[in-house]
Tab-separated table of C-alpha atoms and ligand atoms in Angstrom:
chain	number	residue	atom	x	y	z
A	1	MET	CA	70.795	67.277	110.062
A	2	LYS	CA	72.934	69.076	107.496
A	3	THR	CA	76.585	69.839	108.157
A	4	VAL	CA	78.821	71.909	105.947
A	5	ILE	CA	82.589	71.689	105.959
A	6	ALA	CA	83.155	75.162	104.609
A	7	ASN	CA	85.820	76.750	102.459
A	8	GLY	CA	88.472	73.991	102.680
A	9	TRP	CA	90.788	72.759	99.944
A	10	VAL	CA	88.814	69.726	98.751
A	11	VAL	CA	91.240	67.069	97.523
A	12	GLU	CA	90.434	64.353	95.011
A	13	PRO	CA	93.771	62.528	95.064
A	14	GLU	CA	93.236	60.352	91.988
A	15	ALA	CA	92.143	63.254	89.815
A	16	GLN	CA	94.989	65.310	91.324
A	17	SER	CA	92.462	68.058	91.844
A	18	VAL	CA	92.101	70.479	94.686
A	19	VAL	CA	89.340	73.074	94.781
A	20	GLN	CA	88.580	75.557	97.498
A	21	THR	CA	84.924	75.003	98.261
A	22	ASP	CA	82.328	73.500	100.634
A	23	VAL	CA	81.271	69.913	101.307
A	24	LEU	CA	77.683	69.419	102.434
A	25	ILE	CA	76.822	66.317	104.465
A	26	GLU	CA	73.294	65.098	105.138
A	27	ASP	CA	72.833	62.022	107.312
A	28	ASP	CA	75.506	59.531	106.236
A	29	ARG	CA	76.186	60.965	102.771
A	30	ILE	CA	77.905	63.788	100.978
A	31	VAL	CA	75.089	65.603	99.164
A	32	ALA	CA	76.977	68.459	97.536
A	33	VAL	CA	80.480	69.629	96.801
A	34	GLY	CA	80.517	73.298	95.836
A	35	ASP	CA	79.385	76.601	97.221
A	36	VAL	CA	76.406	75.615	99.372
A	37	GLY	CA	75.649	78.962	101.015
A	38	ALA	CA	73.904	78.941	104.394
A	39	VAL	CA	71.750	75.815	104.178
A	40	ALA	CA	73.384	73.836	106.983
A	41	ASP	CA	72.508	73.309	110.654
A	42	CYS	CA	76.189	73.021	111.528
A	43	ARG	CA	79.074	74.878	109.880
A	44	ILE	CA	82.683	73.835	110.302
A	45	ASP	CA	85.200	76.321	108.996
A	46	ALA	CA	87.949	74.505	107.080
A	47	THR	CA	89.725	77.568	105.722
A	48	GLY	CA	93.400	76.738	105.143
A	49	CYS	CA	92.775	73.000	105.561
A	50	TYR	CA	92.665	70.066	103.185
A	51	VAL	CA	89.372	68.186	103.089
A	52	THR	CA	90.245	64.650	102.058
A	53	PRO	CA	88.553	61.272	101.729
A	54	GLY	CA	88.683	59.467	105.102
A	55	LEU	CA	92.123	58.007	105.774
A	56	VAL	CA	92.525	54.225	105.642
A	57	ASP	CA	95.208	52.495	107.751
A	58	ILE	CA	95.585	48.862	106.757
A	59	HIS	CA	98.071	47.899	109.479
A	60	VAL	CA	97.033	48.289	113.130
A	61	HIS	CA	97.083	46.176	116.298
A	62	PHE	CA	94.027	46.666	118.520
A	63	ARG	CA	94.882	43.713	120.839
A	64	ASP	CA	91.309	42.525	121.340
A	65	PRO	CA	90.784	39.686	122.194
A	66	GLY	CA	93.485	39.046	124.717
A	67	PHE	CA	95.460	42.123	125.679
A	68	PRO	CA	93.084	44.904	126.767
A	69	GLU	CA	95.793	46.422	128.960
A	70	LYS	CA	97.653	47.321	125.733
A	71	GLU	CA	94.669	48.424	123.623
A	72	THR	CA	91.019	47.644	123.045
A	73	ILE	CA	88.962	48.084	119.927
A	74	ALA	CA	87.281	51.034	121.667
A	75	SER	CA	90.568	52.780	122.565
A	76	GLY	CA	92.261	51.931	119.268
A	77	ALA	CA	89.314	53.235	117.270
A	78	ARG	CA	89.406	56.521	119.216
A	79	ALA	CA	93.123	56.855	118.569
A	80	ALA	CA	92.393	56.297	114.878
A	81	ALA	CA	89.673	58.958	114.877
A	82	ALA	CA	92.045	61.419	116.575
A	83	GLY	CA	94.586	60.690	113.840
A	84	GLY	CA	92.033	61.372	111.101
A	85	ILE	CA	91.748	57.701	110.211
A	86	THR	CA	88.267	56.478	109.367
A	87	SER	CA	88.965	52.817	108.466
A	88	VAL	CA	91.503	50.373	109.862
A	89	VAL	CA	92.542	46.791	109.248
A	90	CYS	CA	93.518	44.912	112.421
A	91	MET	CA	96.259	42.316	112.610
A	92	PRO	CA	95.502	38.798	113.857
A	93	ASN	CA	98.154	38.442	116.611
A	94	THR	CA	95.597	38.604	119.398
A	95	TYR	CA	94.837	35.922	121.972
A	96	PRO	CA	93.205	33.817	120.758
A	97	THR	CA	94.697	34.432	117.339
A	98	VAL	CA	92.249	35.438	114.619
A	99	ASP	CA	92.480	31.948	113.134
A	100	GLU	CA	88.855	30.796	113.324
A	101	PRO	CA	85.656	32.304	111.930
A	102	GLY	CA	84.361	32.814	115.483
A	103	VAL	CA	87.249	35.157	116.288
A	104	VAL	CA	86.733	37.128	113.062
A	105	GLU	CA	83.076	37.460	114.022
A	106	TYR	CA	84.022	38.528	117.570
A	107	VAL	CA	86.306	41.311	116.298
A	108	LEU	CA	83.747	42.588	113.793
A	109	ARG	CA	80.905	42.430	116.326
A	110	THR	CA	82.941	44.213	119.011
A	111	ALA	CA	83.982	46.804	116.455
A	112	ALA	CA	80.368	47.419	115.492
A	113	GLU	CA	79.499	47.926	119.165
A	114	GLN	CA	82.538	49.904	120.351
A	115	GLY	CA	84.478	51.156	117.354
A	116	ILE	CA	83.740	54.679	116.220
A	117	VAL	CA	85.675	54.112	112.992
A	118	ARG	CA	85.313	51.270	110.485
A	119	VAL	CA	87.243	48.290	111.796
A	120	HIS	CA	88.135	45.418	109.475
A	121	THR	CA	90.214	42.410	110.311
A	122	THR	CA	92.792	40.113	108.827
A	123	ALA	CA	92.993	36.422	109.678
A	124	SER	CA	96.152	34.446	110.230
A	125	ILE	CA	97.729	32.124	107.673
A	126	THR	CA	98.647	29.531	110.280
A	127	LYS	CA	96.846	28.363	113.391
A	128	GLY	CA	98.021	30.238	116.474
A	129	LEU	CA	100.636	31.968	114.256
A	130	LYS	CA	102.769	28.936	114.894
A	131	GLY	CA	103.732	28.412	111.262
A	132	LYS	CA	102.799	24.715	111.379
A	133	GLU	CA	99.221	24.297	110.238
A	134	ILE	CA	97.275	26.332	107.699
A	135	THR	CA	93.981	27.948	108.745
A	136	GLU	CA	90.628	27.342	107.052
A	137	MET	CA	91.087	30.256	104.713
A	138	PRO	CA	87.750	29.993	102.828
A	139	ALA	CA	85.780	29.946	106.090
A	140	LEU	CA	87.767	32.910	107.427
A	141	ALA	CA	87.136	34.831	104.212
A	142	LYS	CA	83.440	34.022	104.465
A	143	ALA	CA	83.397	35.338	108.026
A	144	GLY	CA	84.777	38.654	106.742
A	145	ALA	CA	88.580	38.550	106.923
A	146	VAL	CA	89.964	40.866	104.237
A	147	THR	CA	93.449	39.340	103.904
A	148	PHE	CA	95.685	36.663	105.405
A	149	THR	CA	98.855	37.340	107.350
A	150	ASP	CA	100.966	35.987	110.182
A	151	ASP	CA	102.007	39.591	110.868
A	152	GLY	CA	104.683	39.860	113.502
A	153	LYS	CA	106.515	37.030	111.837
A	154	SER	CA	106.956	35.326	108.500
A	155	VAL	CA	105.608	31.892	107.656
A	156	MET	CA	108.861	29.998	107.251
A	157	ASP	CA	107.552	26.693	105.848
A	158	PRO	CA	107.389	27.034	102.035
A	159	VAL	CA	104.955	24.131	101.687
A	160	ILE	CA	102.378	25.803	103.929
A	161	LEU	CA	103.020	29.162	102.334
A	162	LEU	CA	102.527	27.814	98.818
A	163	GLU	CA	99.180	26.370	99.851
A	164	ALA	CA	98.213	29.713	101.401
A	165	PHE	CA	99.106	31.613	98.219
A	166	LYS	CA	97.047	29.158	96.161
A	167	TRP	CA	94.057	29.631	98.438
A	168	ALA	CA	94.484	33.410	98.340
A	169	ALA	CA	94.506	33.309	94.519
A	170	ARG	CA	91.308	31.237	94.510
A	171	LEU	CA	89.605	33.508	97.029
A	172	GLY	CA	90.754	36.688	95.282
A	173	LEU	CA	92.216	38.063	98.517
A	174	PRO	CA	95.780	39.228	99.064
A	175	ILE	CA	98.462	37.589	101.152
A	176	THR	CA	99.877	40.263	103.449
A	177	SER	CA	103.414	39.560	104.448
A	178	HIS	CA	105.706	40.542	107.309
A	179	CYS	CA	109.123	39.910	105.808
A	180	GLU	CA	111.754	38.670	108.249
A	181	ASP	CA	113.550	35.344	108.145
A	182	HIS	CA	113.519	34.095	111.753
A	183	ASN	CA	116.790	32.273	111.336
A	184	LEU	CA	118.549	35.489	110.449
A	185	VAL	CA	116.777	37.665	113.022
A	186	ARG	CA	117.887	35.392	115.886
A	187	ALA	CA	118.088	37.429	119.117
A	188	GLY	CA	118.553	40.793	117.424
A	189	ALA	CA	116.565	43.687	118.852
A	190	ILE	CA	117.583	46.476	116.467
A	191	ASN	CA	119.110	46.967	113.032
A	192	ARG	CA	122.505	45.353	112.550
A	193	GLY	CA	124.986	48.175	112.086
A	194	GLU	CA	126.899	50.868	113.939
A	195	VAL	CA	124.231	51.342	116.584
A	196	SER	CA	123.804	47.642	117.373
A	197	LYS	CA	127.582	47.347	117.610
A	198	ALA	CA	127.742	50.275	120.014
A	199	LEU	CA	124.963	48.822	122.159
A	200	GLY	CA	126.225	45.241	122.081
A	201	ASP	CA	123.154	43.858	120.293
A	202	VAL	CA	123.626	41.079	117.727
A	203	GLY	CA	121.448	43.091	115.334
A	204	ILE	CA	118.875	42.208	112.684
A	205	PRO	CA	120.482	42.184	109.218
A	206	SER	CA	118.796	43.689	106.164
A	207	LEU	CA	119.164	40.300	104.528
A	208	ALA	CA	116.501	38.921	106.921
A	209	GLU	CA	113.950	41.174	105.223
A	210	GLU	CA	115.273	40.908	101.680
A	211	LEU	CA	115.292	37.131	101.675
A	212	VAL	CA	111.582	36.944	102.513
A	213	VAL	CA	110.635	39.800	100.169
A	214	ALA	CA	112.326	37.905	97.328
A	215	ARG	CA	110.775	34.606	98.340
A	216	ASP	CA	107.247	35.970	98.663
A	217	ILE	CA	107.504	37.734	95.321
A	218	LEU	CA	108.361	34.360	93.774
A	219	PHE	CA	105.320	32.782	95.417
A	220	ALA	CA	103.085	35.561	94.081
A	221	GLU	CA	104.570	35.191	90.620
A	222	HIS	CA	104.158	31.437	90.692
A	223	THR	CA	100.567	31.376	91.944
A	224	GLY	CA	99.184	34.624	90.517
A	225	ALA	CA	97.994	35.648	93.972
A	226	ARG	CA	98.167	39.257	95.049
A	227	LEU	CA	100.872	40.018	97.596
A	228	HIS	CA	101.018	43.019	99.910
A	229	LEU	CA	104.380	43.539	101.615
A	230	GLN	CA	104.135	45.252	104.963
A	231	HIS	CA	106.531	47.830	106.409
A	232	VAL	CA	109.350	47.605	103.888
A	233	THR	CA	112.498	49.020	105.497
A	234	THR	CA	115.564	48.149	103.435
A	235	ALA	CA	117.025	49.563	100.239
A	236	GLY	CA	117.345	45.990	98.955
A	237	GLY	CA	113.705	45.197	99.743
A	238	VAL	CA	112.500	48.295	97.892
A	239	GLN	CA	114.607	47.367	94.856
A	240	LEU	CA	113.256	43.796	94.782
A	241	ILE	CA	109.689	45.133	94.721
A	242	ARG	CA	110.581	47.663	92.026
A	243	GLU	CA	111.948	44.898	89.815
A	244	ALA	CA	108.998	42.595	90.506
A	245	LYS	CA	106.509	45.311	89.568
A	246	ALA	CA	108.430	45.988	86.370
A	247	ARG	CA	107.893	42.382	85.287
A	248	GLY	CA	104.219	42.450	86.196
A	249	VAL	CA	104.062	40.644	89.535
A	250	ARG	CA	100.925	41.549	91.480
A	251	VAL	CA	102.779	43.007	94.446
A	252	THR	CA	102.199	46.147	96.505
A	253	GLY	CA	104.410	47.659	99.166
A	254	GLU	CA	103.889	49.617	102.343
A	255	ALA	CA	105.978	52.116	104.298
A	256	THR	CA	105.405	53.245	107.854
A	257	PRO	CA	105.912	56.835	109.009
A	258	HIS	CA	108.742	55.745	111.300
A	259	HIS	CA	110.594	53.887	108.577
A	260	PHE	CA	110.418	56.814	106.124
A	261	SER	CA	111.532	59.411	108.628
A	262	VAL	CA	113.829	58.220	111.427
A	263	THR	CA	116.879	55.973	111.692
A	264	ASP	CA	118.255	53.524	114.250
A	265	GLN	CA	120.059	56.496	115.830
A	266	LEU	CA	116.781	57.066	117.665
A	267	VAL	CA	117.476	53.935	119.718
A	268	LEU	CA	120.484	55.715	121.248
A	269	THR	CA	118.200	58.246	122.930
A	270	GLN	CA	114.916	56.340	123.209
A	271	GLY	CA	116.130	52.813	123.960
A	272	ALA	CA	113.443	50.141	123.854
A	273	LEU	CA	110.726	52.722	123.206
A	274	ALA	CA	112.150	52.766	119.658
A	275	LYS	CA	112.394	48.975	119.388
A	276	VAL	CA	110.199	47.909	116.507
A	277	ASN	CA	109.925	45.075	114.086
A	278	PRO	CA	111.269	45.335	111.421
A	279	PRO	CA	113.768	47.690	113.021
A	280	LEU	CA	114.557	51.314	112.309
A	281	ARG	CA	117.392	51.225	109.764
A	282	THR	CA	120.031	53.582	108.369
A	283	GLN	CA	119.703	56.889	106.534
A	284	ALA	CA	120.443	55.108	103.230
A	285	ASP	CA	117.479	52.812	103.896
A	286	VAL	CA	115.218	55.724	104.848
A	287	ASP	CA	116.211	57.449	101.595
A	288	ALA	CA	115.437	54.259	99.641
A	289	VAL	CA	112.011	53.949	101.292
A	290	VAL	CA	111.264	57.578	100.390
A	291	ALA	CA	112.433	56.940	96.813
A	292	GLY	CA	110.125	53.909	96.748
A	293	LEU	CA	107.195	56.063	97.817
A	294	GLN	CA	108.114	58.640	95.185
A	295	ASP	CA	108.361	56.308	92.197
A	296	GLY	CA	105.322	54.190	93.145
A	297	THR	CA	107.250	51.105	94.246
A	298	LEU	CA	105.700	51.600	97.673
A	299	ASP	CA	101.978	52.141	97.336
A	300	VAL	CA	100.748	52.606	100.875
A	301	ILE	CA	101.476	54.521	104.060
A	302	ALA	CA	100.311	52.528	107.092
A	303	THR	CA	101.255	52.869	110.744
A	304	ASP	CA	101.812	49.385	112.190
A	305	HIS	CA	100.257	50.931	115.313
A	306	ALA	CA	101.591	48.457	117.892
A	307	PRO	CA	100.723	49.437	121.463
A	308	HIS	CA	102.429	47.838	124.468
A	309	THR	CA	102.289	48.757	128.149
A	310	TRP	CA	104.794	51.162	129.654
A	311	ASP	CA	106.045	48.429	131.989
A	312	GLU	CA	106.747	46.089	129.089
A	313	LYS	CA	108.688	48.778	127.254
A	314	GLN	CA	110.815	49.400	130.381
A	315	ARG	CA	112.305	45.917	130.315
A	316	GLY	CA	115.411	46.936	128.376
A	317	LEU	CA	116.356	46.482	124.743
A	318	GLN	CA	116.541	42.692	124.833
A	319	GLN	CA	113.370	41.958	126.815
A	320	ALA	CA	110.958	44.699	125.757
A	321	PRO	CA	108.445	43.776	123.034
A	322	PHE	CA	108.773	45.158	119.514
A	323	GLY	CA	106.460	47.968	118.476
A	324	PHE	CA	105.106	51.412	119.250
A	325	VAL	CA	102.020	53.440	118.445
A	326	GLY	CA	101.452	55.499	115.321
A	327	LEU	CA	97.818	56.327	114.668
A	328	GLU	CA	97.883	59.766	116.243
A	329	THR	CA	101.150	60.900	114.637
A	330	SER	CA	100.791	59.478	111.129
A	331	VAL	CA	99.419	62.600	109.418
A	332	GLY	CA	101.928	64.835	111.228
A	333	MET	CA	104.853	62.610	110.266
A	334	THR	CA	103.694	62.357	106.652
A	335	PHE	CA	103.244	66.074	106.202
A	336	THR	CA	106.406	66.995	108.122
A	337	HIS	CA	108.741	64.521	106.450
A	338	LEU	CA	107.233	64.009	103.006
A	339	VAL	CA	104.862	66.803	101.985
A	340	HIS	CA	106.515	69.884	103.510
A	341	THR	CA	109.938	68.680	102.381
A	342	GLY	CA	108.644	68.462	98.812
A	343	LYS	CA	109.397	64.742	98.630
A	344	LEU	CA	105.786	63.743	97.970
A	345	SER	CA	102.905	65.786	96.595
A	346	VAL	CA	99.878	66.161	98.777
A	347	PHE	CA	97.964	64.105	96.177
A	348	ASP	CA	100.372	61.186	96.360
A	349	ALA	CA	100.496	61.293	100.152
A	350	ILE	CA	96.696	61.301	100.435
A	351	LYS	CA	96.321	58.633	97.750
A	352	LYS	CA	98.664	56.328	99.675
A	353	MET	CA	96.584	56.884	102.805
A	354	THR	CA	93.118	56.516	101.249
A	355	VAL	CA	92.100	54.975	97.936
A	356	VAL	CA	95.149	52.784	97.327
A	357	PRO	CA	95.115	50.926	100.675
A	358	ALA	CA	91.329	50.582	100.395
A	359	GLN	CA	91.708	49.103	96.916
A	360	ILE	CA	94.357	46.608	98.062
A	361	MET	CA	92.157	45.336	100.890
A	362	GLY	CA	88.954	45.384	98.846
A	363	LEU	CA	87.327	48.016	101.054
A	364	PRO	CA	84.836	50.605	99.821
A	365	LEU	CA	86.816	53.467	98.280
A	366	PRO	CA	86.543	56.710	100.215
A	367	ARG	CA	85.508	59.460	97.827
A	368	LEU	CA	84.391	63.058	97.977
A	369	HIS	CA	81.500	63.433	95.596
A	370	PRO	CA	77.742	63.757	95.933
A	371	GLY	CA	76.220	60.414	96.894
A	372	ALA	CA	79.414	59.068	98.485
A	373	VAL	CA	79.427	57.887	102.091
A	374	ALA	CA	80.680	60.786	104.219
A	375	ASP	CA	83.969	59.418	105.541
A	376	ILE	CA	86.010	62.620	105.586
A	377	THR	CA	89.223	63.879	107.148
A	378	VAL	CA	90.108	67.535	107.520
A	379	ILE	CA	93.844	68.175	107.740
A	380	ASN	CA	95.424	71.448	108.755
A	381	PRO	CA	98.767	71.160	106.944
A	382	ASN	CA	100.314	74.082	108.794
A	383	LEU	CA	99.277	73.374	112.353
A	384	GLU	CA	102.478	73.039	114.369
A	385	TRP	CA	102.225	70.849	117.410
A	386	GLU	CA	104.309	68.830	119.799
A	387	VAL	CA	103.727	65.117	120.308
A	388	ASP	CA	102.316	64.979	123.847
A	389	THR	CA	101.713	61.325	124.719
A	390	ALA	CA	99.573	62.279	127.726
A	391	ARG	CA	96.969	63.487	125.221
A	392	PHE	CA	96.920	60.254	123.205
A	393	TYR	CA	93.697	58.263	123.017
A	394	THR	CA	95.574	54.986	122.609
A	395	ARG	CA	96.130	53.137	125.871
A	396	ALA	CA	99.879	53.186	125.200
A	397	LYS	CA	100.719	56.727	126.262
A	398	HIS	CA	104.334	56.589	125.200
A	399	SER	CA	106.242	56.911	121.945
A	400	PRO	CA	109.832	57.372	120.840
A	401	LEU	CA	108.487	60.483	119.095
A	402	ALA	CA	107.298	62.126	122.329
A	403	GLY	CA	108.294	65.789	122.377
A	404	THR	CA	108.872	65.892	118.598
A	405	ARG	CA	107.516	68.952	116.835
A	406	LEU	CA	105.385	68.188	113.789
A	407	ARG	CA	103.677	70.359	111.183
A	408	GLY	CA	100.331	69.070	109.942
A	409	LYS	CA	97.510	67.448	111.856
A	410	ALA	CA	94.095	65.914	111.346
A	411	VAL	CA	91.669	68.411	112.868
A	412	GLN	CA	88.232	66.952	112.043
A	413	THR	CA	87.119	63.389	111.369
A	414	PHE	CA	83.773	62.177	110.022
A	415	VAL	CA	82.660	58.569	109.649
A	416	GLY	CA	79.407	57.891	107.810
A	417	GLY	CA	78.433	61.530	108.268
A	418	ARG	CA	79.007	61.370	112.014
A	419	TRP	CA	81.396	63.989	113.369
A	420	ILE	CA	83.629	61.932	115.656
A	421	TYR	CA	86.703	64.063	116.275
A	422	SER	CA	87.562	67.716	116.495
A	423	HIS	CA	91.013	69.090	117.343
A	424	GLU	CA	89.418	71.623	119.709
A	425	ARG	CA	86.976	69.299	121.467
A	426	GLY	CA	88.575	65.859	121.162
A	427	ILE	CA	86.570	62.696	120.532
A	428	LEU	CA	82.882	63.504	120.096
A	429	GLU	CA	80.877	60.630	121.552
G	1	DOR	O1	107.062	46.029	116.078
G	1	DOR	C1	106.132	45.297	115.800
G	1	DOR	N1	105.154	45.033	116.688
G	1	DOR	N2	106.077	44.720	114.592
G	1	DOR	C2	105.168	43.797	114.293
G	1	DOR	O2	105.160	43.369	113.181
G	1	DOR	C3	104.246	43.305	115.329
G	1	DOR	C4	103.980	44.349	116.299
G	1	DOR	C5	103.225	43.902	117.529
G	1	DOR	O3	102.291	43.129	117.436
G	1	DOR	O4	103.541	44.416	118.605
């Protein structure tokens, strides 16, 4: 079976090259990039679209094992495919926690059976994410975990954390860090500022993030381990990473679409649907995150796709869980807020969603050249659409972005040569 993706703008983000041409796929591989004529069994017209390496999202919550009512690997993988994402890295805050090799194996096995995209997993730094006892990191790495994180919270005990960084350095895997000091977060539900004051919430101060960013950078510097900082949201956090990079610390940073585009004002209209951890911040913070993406301080765009049930999110600002979904809006948010505004070139945006995150997590690099595995995303940069949560593939059919108009959308997704999503036909089973 030969498939041609015809006449698209083929993007090689590292080479900063874009050429209008065809990509020919045979079985699981790209066999030609160039004018291929009429040799194919299946022709997909990509005129006016970017043809990019498959997108890689290194920060998702698929909730399996433990919380299938929120998401399963099957539903999460379909949401990824519909968002143009061909590889994901799952977080370990499942039940049981991904803190033993058997759970890593369960996630990878289930993904192989049910996932239509490539699903990788993290493992936790501490058992049960309790922050008390370190996991068997070498055994977890051997089972296939790509990084270690207690995502959702920070490991507060510096003795345990130092040991974890030392193990990570020995294993050659990164520590991936959610940066919030629990003692400073206290009962806050949203950013500490005007909005929290207006709503009577104690608020989560920027210092909660900055303290842990600074601390973890010191651990990375001290041990030589690689450190990946998740969802950076504060101007101070961005600046700390900038300075650390300048003195050669092996640190990378991530921004989510919600943190580079919307502020805590959204909580005033969306309430707990916009409650997320770390919280939406101020316009000055959003501007700093964008500046971080622009100057390379922030290397990666990842969603922190965090599905919860509708009922849970209706419990009010204090009681509702943190988090909302992002896989199916990530490309639209990135193009609308970064590419079409001229803040980020299409090359930089695609690089931060493909090769760079893959490199950080040690995954195969998605590439568009003959012989490469055919993980491919086709993006229509000018497709205007409205976020309709009823059409989501994730189980969490709600979002604070519902009803938002976006420009730019993934319209075709291929994994290993298999056509798995089309904008017109939906998921192709
Ligand atoms: O808002 C969030 N939700 N942030 C996290 O870091 C964890 C996530 C979750 O698991 O729901």
